[in-house]
PDB file of C-alpha atoms in Angstrom:
ATOM      1  CA  UNK A  20     -16.491  -2.564   6.860  1.00  0.00           C
ATOM      2  CA  UNK A  21     -14.325  -1.892   3.826  1.00  0.00           C
ATOM      3  CA  UNK A  22     -13.984   1.576   2.276  1.00  0.00           C
ATOM      4  CA  UNK A  23     -13.331   1.815  -1.443  1.00  0.00           C
ATOM      5  CA  UNK A  24     -13.554   4.179  -4.405  1.00  0.00           C
ATOM      6  CA  UNK A  25     -15.232   3.089  -7.627  1.00  0.00           C
ATOM      7  CA  UNK A  26     -15.364   4.552 -11.102  1.00  0.00           C
ATOM      8  CA  UNK A  27     -13.182   5.956 -13.884  1.00  0.00           C
ATOM      9  CA  UNK A  28      -9.817   7.526 -13.164  1.00  0.00           C
ATOM     10  CA  UNK A  29     -10.371  10.965 -11.707  1.00  0.00           C
ATOM     11  CA  UNK A  30     -14.105  10.407 -11.230  1.00  0.00           C
ATOM     12  CA  UNK A  31     -14.180   7.757  -8.516  1.00  0.00           C
ATOM     13  CA  UNK A  32     -17.077   7.763  -6.055  1.00  0.00           C
ATOM     14  CA  UNK A  33     -16.762   6.726  -2.396  1.00  0.00           C
ATOM     15  CA  UNK A  34     -18.333   3.461  -1.287  1.00  0.00           C
ATOM     16  CA  UNK A  35     -18.388   1.079   1.648  1.00  0.00           C
ATOM     17  CA  UNK A  36     -18.710  -2.694   1.648  1.00  0.00           C
ATOM     18  CA  UNK A  37     -20.548  -4.010   4.686  1.00  0.00           C
ATOM     19  CA  UNK A  38     -19.713  -7.252   6.466  1.00  0.00           C
ATOM     20  CA  UNK A  39     -22.448  -9.078   4.522  1.00  0.00           C
ATOM     21  CA  UNK A  40     -20.798  -8.123   1.210  1.00  0.00           C
ATOM     22  CA  UNK A  41     -23.304  -5.442   0.193  1.00  0.00           C
ATOM     23  CA  UNK A  42     -21.742  -2.302  -1.271  1.00  0.00           C
ATOM     24  CA  UNK A  43     -23.276   1.081  -0.448  1.00  0.00           C
ATOM     25  CA  UNK A  44     -22.844   4.528  -1.960  1.00  0.00           C
ATOM     26  CA  UNK A  45     -21.042   6.852   0.477  1.00  0.00           C
ATOM     27  CA  UNK A  46     -21.957  10.038  -1.382  1.00  0.00           C
ATOM     28  CA  UNK A  47     -24.538  11.030   1.289  1.00  0.00           C
ATOM     29  CA  UNK A  48     -21.700  11.042   3.846  1.00  0.00           C
ATOM     30  CA  UNK A  49     -18.707  12.400   1.922  1.00  0.00           C
ATOM     31  CA  UNK A  50     -17.659  13.540  -1.527  1.00  0.00           C
ATOM     32  CA  UNK A  51     -14.560  11.343  -1.370  1.00  0.00           C
ATOM     33  CA  UNK A  52     -12.265   9.353   0.906  1.00  0.00           C
ATOM     34  CA  UNK A  53      -9.518  11.855   1.613  1.00  0.00           C
ATOM     35  CA  UNK A  54      -7.530  13.296   4.478  1.00  0.00           C
ATOM     36  CA  UNK A  55     -10.266  15.725   5.495  1.00  0.00           C
ATOM     37  CA  UNK A  56     -12.791  12.895   5.720  1.00  0.00           C
ATOM     38  CA  UNK A  57     -10.462  10.653   7.722  1.00  0.00           C
ATOM     39  CA  UNK A  58      -9.417  13.360  10.186  1.00  0.00           C
ATOM     40  CA  UNK A  59     -12.932  14.602  10.930  1.00  0.00           C
ATOM     41  CA  UNK A  60     -14.522  11.435  12.258  1.00  0.00           C
ATOM     42  CA  UNK A  61     -15.508  10.140   8.846  1.00  0.00           C
ATOM     43  CA  UNK A  62     -15.213   6.469   9.759  1.00  0.00           C
ATOM     44  CA  UNK A  63     -17.585   6.962  12.665  1.00  0.00           C
ATOM     45  CA  UNK A  64     -20.098   8.725  10.425  1.00  0.00           C
ATOM     46  CA  UNK A  65     -19.990   5.812   7.988  1.00  0.00           C
ATOM     47  CA  UNK A  66     -20.690   3.308  10.756  1.00  0.00           C
ATOM     48  CA  UNK A  67     -23.607   5.401  11.995  1.00  0.00           C
ATOM     49  CA  UNK A  68     -25.062   5.698   8.494  1.00  0.00           C
ATOM     50  CA  UNK A  69     -24.749   1.931   7.972  1.00  0.00           C
ATOM     51  CA  UNK A  70     -26.512   1.176  11.241  1.00  0.00           C
ATOM     52  CA  UNK A  71     -29.288   3.641  10.424  1.00  0.00           C
ATOM     53  CA  UNK A  72     -29.792   2.232   6.912  1.00  0.00           C
ATOM     54  CA  UNK A  73     -29.207   5.660   5.387  1.00  0.00           C
ATOM     55  CA  UNK A  74     -26.972   4.589   2.495  1.00  0.00           C
ATOM     56  CA  UNK A  75     -28.280   3.493  -0.922  1.00  0.00           C
ATOM     57  CA  UNK A  76     -27.094   0.174  -2.326  1.00  0.00           C
ATOM     58  CA  UNK A  77     -24.563   0.625  -5.130  1.00  0.00           C
ATOM     59  CA  UNK A  78     -24.472  -1.586  -8.222  1.00  0.00           C
ATOM     60  CA  UNK A  79     -20.753  -2.263  -8.718  1.00  0.00           C
ATOM     61  CA  UNK A  80     -21.007  -4.227 -11.974  1.00  0.00           C
ATOM     62  CA  UNK A  81     -18.482  -2.901 -14.466  1.00  0.00           C
ATOM     63  CA  UNK A  82     -17.081  -0.273 -12.110  1.00  0.00           C
ATOM     64  CA  UNK A  83     -13.319   0.137 -11.940  1.00  0.00           C
ATOM     65  CA  UNK A  84     -11.801  -0.072  -8.452  1.00  0.00           C
ATOM     66  CA  UNK A  85      -9.611   2.933  -7.687  1.00  0.00           C
ATOM     67  CA  UNK A  86      -7.110   3.443  -4.898  1.00  0.00           C
ATOM     68  CA  UNK A  87      -9.061   3.505  -1.610  1.00  0.00           C
ATOM     69  CA  UNK A  88      -7.864   7.017  -0.718  1.00  0.00           C
ATOM     70  CA  UNK A  89      -7.528  10.139  -2.841  1.00  0.00           C
ATOM     71  CA  UNK A  90      -3.993  10.793  -4.083  1.00  0.00           C
ATOM     72  CA  UNK A  91      -2.015  11.291  -0.849  1.00  0.00           C
ATOM     73  CA  UNK A  92       0.229  14.235  -0.121  1.00  0.00           C
ATOM     74  CA  UNK A  93       3.067  11.829   0.686  1.00  0.00           C
ATOM     75  CA  UNK A  94       3.935   8.191   0.053  1.00  0.00           C
ATOM     76  CA  UNK A  95       6.686   7.232   2.480  1.00  0.00           C
ATOM     77  CA  UNK A  96       8.400   3.875   2.030  1.00  0.00           C
ATOM     78  CA  UNK A  97      10.554   1.644   4.204  1.00  0.00           C
ATOM     79  CA  UNK A  98      13.338  -0.502   2.757  1.00  0.00           C
ATOM     80  CA  UNK A  99      14.634  -3.875   3.959  1.00  0.00           C
ATOM     81  CA  UNK A 100      12.157  -4.044   6.826  1.00  0.00           C
ATOM     82  CA  UNK A 101      11.816  -7.834   6.811  1.00  0.00           C
ATOM     83  CA  UNK A 102      14.659  -9.871   8.245  1.00  0.00           C
ATOM     84  CA  UNK A 103      14.529 -12.525   5.525  1.00  0.00           C
ATOM     85  CA  UNK A 104      14.323  -9.923   2.745  1.00  0.00           C
ATOM     86  CA  UNK A 105      17.379  -8.095   4.096  1.00  0.00           C
ATOM     87  CA  UNK A 106      19.220 -11.420   4.132  1.00  0.00           C
ATOM     88  CA  UNK A 107      18.278 -12.299   0.540  1.00  0.00           C
ATOM     89  CA  UNK A 108      19.425  -8.825  -0.523  1.00  0.00           C
ATOM     90  CA  UNK A 109      22.833  -9.531   1.007  1.00  0.00           C
ATOM     91  CA  UNK A 110      22.440  -6.792   3.618  1.00  0.00           C
ATOM     92  CA  UNK A 111      22.631  -6.808   7.388  1.00  0.00           C
ATOM     93  CA  UNK A 112      19.333  -5.953   9.109  1.00  0.00           C
ATOM     94  CA  UNK A 113      19.153  -2.154   9.358  1.00  0.00           C
ATOM     95  CA  UNK A 114      19.656  -0.603  12.785  1.00  0.00           C
ATOM     96  CA  UNK A 115      17.091   2.085  11.994  1.00  0.00           C
ATOM     97  CA  UNK A 116      14.447   2.340   9.263  1.00  0.00           C
ATOM     98  CA  UNK A 117      15.660   2.960   5.713  1.00  0.00           C
ATOM     99  CA  UNK A 118      13.344   5.635   4.321  1.00  0.00           C
ATOM    100  CA  UNK A 119      12.646   6.738   0.755  1.00  0.00           C
ATOM    101  CA  UNK A 120       9.767   8.484  -0.993  1.00  0.00           C
ATOM    102  CA  UNK A 121       7.476   7.770  -3.909  1.00  0.00           C
ATOM    103  CA  UNK A 122       5.742  10.564  -5.771  1.00  0.00           C
ATOM    104  CA  UNK A 123       1.981  10.636  -5.114  1.00  0.00           C
ATOM    105  CA  UNK A 124       1.198  10.207  -8.816  1.00  0.00           C
ATOM    106  CA  UNK A 125       2.547   6.647  -8.672  1.00  0.00           C
ATOM    107  CA  UNK A 126      -0.644   5.617  -6.842  1.00  0.00           C
ATOM    108  CA  UNK A 127      -3.156   3.774  -9.046  1.00  0.00           C
ATOM    109  CA  UNK A 128      -5.974   1.309  -8.528  1.00  0.00           C
ATOM    110  CA  UNK A 129      -5.335  -2.297  -7.470  1.00  0.00           C
ATOM    111  CA  UNK A 130      -6.377  -3.727 -10.850  1.00  0.00           C
ATOM    112  CA  UNK A 131      -4.923  -1.031 -13.105  1.00  0.00           C
ATOM    113  CA  UNK A 132      -2.144  -1.892 -15.540  1.00  0.00           C
ATOM    114  CA  UNK A 133       1.454  -1.423 -14.408  1.00  0.00           C
ATOM    115  CA  UNK A 134       3.758   0.085 -17.009  1.00  0.00           C
ATOM    116  CA  UNK A 135       7.269  -1.228 -17.513  1.00  0.00           C
ATOM    117  CA  UNK A 136       9.446   1.841 -18.135  1.00  0.00           C
ATOM    118  CA  UNK A 137      10.939   2.263 -21.593  1.00  0.00           C
ATOM    119  CA  UNK A 138      14.200   0.342 -21.821  1.00  0.00           C
ATOM    120  CA  UNK A 139      13.839  -1.118 -18.318  1.00  0.00           C
ATOM    121  CA  UNK A 140      14.885  -4.728 -17.744  1.00  0.00           C
ATOM    122  CA  UNK A 141      14.675  -5.181 -13.965  1.00  0.00           C
ATOM    123  CA  UNK A 142      11.132  -4.307 -12.937  1.00  0.00           C
ATOM    124  CA  UNK A 143      10.191  -6.006  -9.658  1.00  0.00           C
ATOM    125  CA  UNK A 144       7.116  -6.604  -7.498  1.00  0.00           C
ATOM    126  CA  UNK A 145       6.806  -6.012  -3.728  1.00  0.00           C
ATOM    127  CA  UNK A 146       3.711  -6.876  -1.691  1.00  0.00           C
ATOM    128  CA  UNK A 147       3.485  -4.528   1.296  1.00  0.00           C
ATOM    129  CA  UNK A 148       1.221  -3.592   4.171  1.00  0.00           C
ATOM    130  CA  UNK A 149       0.306   0.073   3.741  1.00  0.00           C
ATOM    131  CA  UNK A 150      -0.604   2.298   6.694  1.00  0.00           C
ATOM    132  CA  UNK A 151      -3.002   5.184   5.984  1.00  0.00           C
ATOM    133  CA  UNK A 152      -2.729   8.132   8.370  1.00  0.00           C
ATOM    134  CA  UNK A 153      -5.944   9.453   9.930  1.00  0.00           C
ATOM    135  CA  UNK A 154      -4.762  12.522  11.820  1.00  0.00           C
ATOM    136  CA  UNK A 155      -1.579  14.559  11.826  1.00  0.00           C
ATOM    137  CA  UNK A 156       1.320  12.811  13.551  1.00  0.00           C
ATOM    138  CA  UNK A 157       4.279  14.960  14.578  1.00  0.00           C
ATOM    139  CA  UNK A 158       6.735  14.331  17.402  1.00  0.00           C
ATOM    140  CA  UNK A 159       4.805  11.436  18.893  1.00  0.00           C
ATOM    141  CA  UNK A 160       6.022  10.482  22.343  1.00  0.00           C
ATOM    142  CA  UNK A 161       6.171   6.727  21.768  1.00  0.00           C
ATOM    143  CA  UNK A 162       5.123   3.950  19.363  1.00  0.00           C
ATOM    144  CA  UNK A 163       2.116   3.377  21.615  1.00  0.00           C
ATOM    145  CA  UNK A 164       0.828   6.801  20.560  1.00  0.00           C
ATOM    146  CA  UNK A 165       0.742   5.761  16.903  1.00  0.00           C
ATOM    147  CA  UNK A 166      -2.595   3.918  17.055  1.00  0.00           C
ATOM    148  CA  UNK A 167      -4.560   7.142  17.540  1.00  0.00           C
ATOM    149  CA  UNK A 168      -3.094   8.511  14.300  1.00  0.00           C
ATOM    150  CA  UNK A 169      -3.751   5.544  11.978  1.00  0.00           C
ATOM    151  CA  UNK A 170      -6.991   5.466   9.969  1.00  0.00           C
ATOM    152  CA  UNK A 171      -6.501   1.985   8.580  1.00  0.00           C
ATOM    153  CA  UNK A 172      -4.567  -0.446   6.453  1.00  0.00           C
ATOM    154  CA  UNK A 173      -4.541  -1.582   2.838  1.00  0.00           C
ATOM    155  CA  UNK A 174      -2.478  -3.574   0.323  1.00  0.00           C
ATOM    156  CA  UNK A 175       0.325  -1.913  -1.623  1.00  0.00           C
ATOM    157  CA  UNK A 176       2.527  -3.064  -4.494  1.00  0.00           C
ATOM    158  CA  UNK A 177       5.751  -1.070  -4.200  1.00  0.00           C
ATOM    159  CA  UNK A 178       6.808  -1.701  -7.804  1.00  0.00           C
ATOM    160  CA  UNK A 179      10.524  -1.064  -8.367  1.00  0.00           C
ATOM    161  CA  UNK A 180      12.923  -0.743 -11.283  1.00  0.00           C
ATOM    162  CA  UNK A 181      16.117  -2.128  -9.794  1.00  0.00           C
ATOM    163  CA  UNK A 182      18.600  -0.664 -12.282  1.00  0.00           C
ATOM    164  CA  UNK A 183      17.205   2.811 -11.673  1.00  0.00           C
ATOM    165  CA  UNK A 184      17.118   2.176  -7.926  1.00  0.00           C
ATOM    166  CA  UNK A 185      20.560   0.661  -7.389  1.00  0.00           C
ATOM    167  CA  UNK A 186      22.814   1.522 -10.329  1.00  0.00           C
ATOM    168  CA  UNK A 187      21.505   4.780 -11.804  1.00  0.00           C
ATOM    169  CA  UNK A 188      20.492   6.416  -8.547  1.00  0.00           C
ATOM    170  CA  UNK A 189      23.656   7.577  -6.833  1.00  0.00           C
ATOM    171  CA  UNK A 190      22.211   6.077  -3.679  1.00  0.00           C
ATOM    172  CA  UNK A 191      18.787   7.687  -4.019  1.00  0.00           C
ATOM    173  CA  UNK A 192      16.342   4.786  -4.165  1.00  0.00           C
ATOM    174  CA  UNK A 193      13.401   6.967  -5.177  1.00  0.00           C
ATOM    175  CA  UNK A 194      14.717   7.140  -8.740  1.00  0.00           C
ATOM    176  CA  UNK A 195      13.737   3.484  -9.176  1.00  0.00           C
ATOM    177  CA  UNK A 196      10.431   3.817  -7.342  1.00  0.00           C
ATOM    178  CA  UNK A 197       8.629   6.735  -8.973  1.00  0.00           C
ATOM    179  CA  UNK A 198       7.837   5.548 -12.479  1.00  0.00           C
ATOM    180  CA  UNK A 199       4.257   5.971 -13.620  1.00  0.00           C
ATOM    181  CA  UNK A 200       1.811   3.369 -12.142  1.00  0.00           C
ATOM    182  CA  UNK A 201       4.438   2.110  -9.658  1.00  0.00           C
ATOM    183  CA  UNK A 202       2.142   1.979  -6.607  1.00  0.00           C
ATOM    184  CA  UNK A 203      -1.098   0.026  -7.031  1.00  0.00           C
ATOM    185  CA  UNK A 204      -3.090   0.487  -3.807  1.00  0.00           C
ATOM    186  CA  UNK A 205      -6.166  -1.287  -2.475  1.00  0.00           C
ATOM    187  CA  UNK A 206      -8.675  -2.772  -3.146  1.00  0.00           C
ATOM    188  CA  UNK A 207     -10.055  -1.242   0.037  1.00  0.00           C
ATOM    189  CA  UNK A 208      -9.182   0.520   3.267  1.00  0.00           C
ATOM    190  CA  UNK A 209      -9.870  -1.480   6.431  1.00  0.00           C
ATOM    191  CA  UNK A 210     -10.274   0.677   9.567  1.00  0.00           C
ATOM    192  CA  UNK A 211      -7.465   0.230  12.070  1.00  0.00           C
ATOM    193  CA  UNK A 212      -9.808  -0.982  14.822  1.00  0.00           C
ATOM    194  CA  UNK A 213     -10.872  -3.865  12.566  1.00  0.00           C
ATOM    195  CA  UNK A 214      -7.288  -5.116  12.164  1.00  0.00           C
ATOM    196  CA  UNK A 215      -6.541  -6.713  15.556  1.00  0.00           C
ATOM    197  CA  UNK A 216      -2.787  -7.134  15.006  1.00  0.00           C
ATOM    198  CA  UNK A 217      -1.116  -5.543  11.947  1.00  0.00           C
ATOM    199  CA  UNK A 218       2.114  -7.252  13.054  1.00  0.00           C
ATOM    200  CA  UNK A 219       0.649 -10.702  12.433  1.00  0.00           C
ATOM    201  CA  UNK A 220      -0.779 -10.727   8.914  1.00  0.00           C
ATOM    202  CA  UNK A 221       0.031 -13.184   6.156  1.00  0.00           C
ATOM    203  CA  UNK A 222       1.047 -11.586   2.858  1.00  0.00           C
ATOM    204  CA  UNK A 223       1.651 -13.264  -0.476  1.00  0.00           C
ATOM    205  CA  UNK A 224       2.377 -12.592  -4.145  1.00  0.00           C
ATOM    206  CA  UNK A 225       2.269 -14.516  -7.412  1.00  0.00           C
ATOM    207  CA  UNK A 226       3.579 -13.921 -10.944  1.00  0.00           C
ATOM    208  CA  UNK A 227       1.674 -15.655 -13.739  1.00  0.00           C
ATOM    209  CA  UNK A 228       0.035 -17.835 -11.081  1.00  0.00           C
ATOM    210  CA  UNK A 229       3.343 -19.031  -9.627  1.00  0.00           C
ATOM    211  CA  UNK A 230       4.036 -18.293  -5.935  1.00  0.00           C
ATOM    212  CA  UNK A 231       6.669 -15.688  -5.166  1.00  0.00           C
ATOM    213  CA  UNK A 232       6.273 -14.234  -1.663  1.00  0.00           C
ATOM    214  CA  UNK A 233       4.655 -16.012   1.284  1.00  0.00           C
ATOM    215  CA  UNK A 234       5.434 -14.476   4.637  1.00  0.00           C
ATOM    216  CA  UNK A 235       3.995 -12.657   7.642  1.00  0.00           C
ATOM    217  CA  UNK A 236       4.278  -9.117   8.937  1.00  0.00           C
ATOM    218  CA  UNK A 237       5.633 -10.759  12.099  1.00  0.00           C
ATOM    219  CA  UNK A 238       8.983 -10.893  10.231  1.00  0.00           C
ATOM    220  CA  UNK A 239       9.130  -7.069  10.206  1.00  0.00           C
ATOM    221  CA  UNK A 240      12.167  -5.550  11.859  1.00  0.00           C
ATOM    222  CA  UNK A 241      10.271  -2.351  12.707  1.00  0.00           C
ATOM    223  CA  UNK A 242       6.546  -2.647  13.444  1.00  0.00           C
ATOM    224  CA  UNK A 243       3.969  -0.350  11.820  1.00  0.00           C
ATOM    225  CA  UNK A 244       3.491   1.477  15.135  1.00  0.00           C
ATOM    226  CA  UNK A 245       7.239   2.000  15.482  1.00  0.00           C
ATOM    227  CA  UNK A 246       7.456   3.341  11.940  1.00  0.00           C
ATOM    228  CA  UNK A 247       4.692   5.900  12.510  1.00  0.00           C
ATOM    229  CA  UNK A 248       6.411   7.070  15.697  1.00  0.00           C
ATOM    230  CA  UNK A 249       9.869   7.107  14.082  1.00  0.00           C
ATOM    231  CA  UNK A 250       8.748   9.028  11.017  1.00  0.00           C
ATOM    232  CA  UNK A 251       6.929  11.585  13.166  1.00  0.00           C
ATOM    233  CA  UNK A 252      10.277  12.633  14.630  1.00  0.00           C
ATOM    234  CA  UNK A 253      11.478  13.747  11.199  1.00  0.00           C
ATOM    235  CA  UNK A 254       8.376  14.882   9.318  1.00  0.00           C
ATOM    236  CA  UNK A 255       4.723  15.634   9.922  1.00  0.00           C
ATOM    237  CA  UNK A 256       2.489  12.832   8.688  1.00  0.00           C
ATOM    238  CA  UNK A 257      -0.753  14.267   7.331  1.00  0.00           C
ATOM    239  CA  UNK A 258      -4.212  12.656   7.104  1.00  0.00           C
ATOM    240  CA  UNK A 259      -4.420  10.510   3.989  1.00  0.00           C
ATOM    241  CA  UNK A 260      -0.660   9.956   3.777  1.00  0.00           C
ATOM    242  CA  UNK A 261       0.465   6.407   2.970  1.00  0.00           C
ATOM    243  CA  UNK A 262       3.352   4.481   4.540  1.00  0.00           C
ATOM    244  CA  UNK A 263       4.571   1.406   2.649  1.00  0.00           C
ATOM    245  CA  UNK A 264       6.070  -0.687   5.435  1.00  0.00           C
ATOM    246  CA  UNK A 265       8.440  -2.923   3.457  1.00  0.00           C
ATOM    247  CA  UNK A 266       8.301  -6.224   1.599  1.00  0.00           C
ATOM    248  CA  UNK A 267       9.222  -9.789   2.590  1.00  0.00           C
ATOM    249  CA  UNK A 268      11.556 -12.172   0.797  1.00  0.00           C
ATOM    250  CA  UNK A 269      10.702 -13.567  -2.619  1.00  0.00           C
ATOM    251  CA  UNK A 270      11.295 -10.694  -5.056  1.00  0.00           C
ATOM    252  CA  UNK A 271      13.216 -10.876  -8.336  1.00  0.00           C
ATOM    253  CA  UNK A 272      16.130  -8.946  -6.805  1.00  0.00           C
ATOM    254  CA  UNK A 273      16.958 -12.106  -4.863  1.00  0.00           C
ATOM    255  CA  UNK A 274      18.088 -13.799  -8.082  1.00  0.00           C
ATOM    256  CA  UNK A 275      15.618 -16.635  -7.551  1.00  0.00           C
ATOM    257  CA  UNK A 276      13.062 -15.383 -10.083  1.00  0.00           C
ATOM    258  CA  UNK A 277      13.047 -13.523 -13.407  1.00  0.00           C
ATOM    259  CA  UNK A 278      12.133  -9.851 -13.519  1.00  0.00           C
ATOM    260  CA  UNK A 279       8.802  -8.748 -14.917  1.00  0.00           C
ATOM    261  CA  UNK A 280       8.074  -8.467 -18.614  1.00  0.00           C
ATOM    262  CA  UNK A 281       5.162  -7.077 -20.618  1.00  0.00           C
ATOM    263  CA  UNK A 282       2.380  -9.666 -20.599  1.00  0.00           C
ATOM    264  CA  UNK A 283       3.101 -10.876 -17.056  1.00  0.00           C
ATOM    265  CA  UNK A 284       0.367 -10.830 -14.412  1.00  0.00           C
ATOM    266  CA  UNK A 285       1.115 -10.001 -10.776  1.00  0.00           C
ATOM    267  CA  UNK A 286      -1.256 -10.850  -7.938  1.00  0.00           C
ATOM    268  CA  UNK A 287      -0.873  -9.852  -4.285  1.00  0.00           C
ATOM    269  CA  UNK A 288      -2.899 -10.292  -1.111  1.00  0.00           C
ATOM    270  CA  UNK A 289      -2.801  -9.664   2.628  1.00  0.00           C
ATOM    271  CA  UNK A 290      -5.003 -11.473   5.138  1.00  0.00           C
ATOM    272  CA  UNK A 291      -8.229  -9.543   5.662  1.00  0.00           C
ATOM    273  CA  UNK A 292      -7.166  -6.658   3.418  1.00  0.00           C
ATOM    274  CA  UNK A 293      -8.013  -8.057   0.002  1.00  0.00           C
ATOM    275  CA  UNK A 294      -6.285  -8.982  -3.218  1.00  0.00           C
ATOM    276  CA  UNK A 295      -4.796  -7.108  -6.185  1.00  0.00           C
ATOM    277  CA  UNK A 296      -4.104  -8.111  -9.783  1.00  0.00           C
ATOM    278  CA  UNK A 297      -2.126  -6.179 -12.389  1.00  0.00           C
ATOM    279  CA  UNK A 298      -1.205  -6.768 -16.007  1.00  0.00           C
ATOM    280  CA  UNK A 299       2.265  -5.599 -17.020  1.00  0.00           C
ATOM    281  CA  UNK A 300       2.292  -3.461 -20.160  1.00  0.00           C
ATOM    282  CA  UNK A 301       4.971  -1.437 -21.978  1.00  0.00           C
ATOM    283  CA  UNK A 302       5.077   2.258 -21.159  1.00  0.00           C
TER     284      UNK A 302
END
């Protein structure tokens, strides 16, 4: 099953897409897909309601697709977590995860416009596997403990403004990561138990229909489970929080491709997790 949120900004309604492609209204089960829902057995309740035929069919024609979870408390990001991406950036593979934060208000729907900041000239795309936390994770004993704390996975575009990130930041990457609309998320949340191996997923991106990234999460330096464990040693991950796990090679920062401009179209996908598409517009 695929969980999603449909409707205008700020008025999204929860929904679930069954394996046969039918979309059902989740309002009888929950008011929204948020941390409280995820941490209280919400996914199990959805499965039970689907089996019992208790959910009304939802007509999705014309409905905007929002981010698959309500605005998270935290968006935690990992830098240079793919070996090939670290190499194209001219950096040695990190010995421990490089962590930075995005503000929660960067999160938008997977088909919403992305704004190029005023005066910016180095706006970049980054297809990433996003982990959504399902129950609080603090001081986990090992990476093996992470699975019990993950609700599911989705697609993230960790949009970046490289001048802000690398030249204007004083070493604080978040300055180039927190511009408005800089984290399209979705289209849906896939429960963790329906993703057999998050460390073996193909992920790809295109700009104006031309291929950019084409890699696998198997190239990650630190696995999703390791990242959840590692982060839990330094902060408490709360239900509904999002972890962007890093991007593979093939971004504009490499020097191989031009940076984004207004009028460009970015598309991203991850095996089994769906596809995004954004138009680039001036802020």
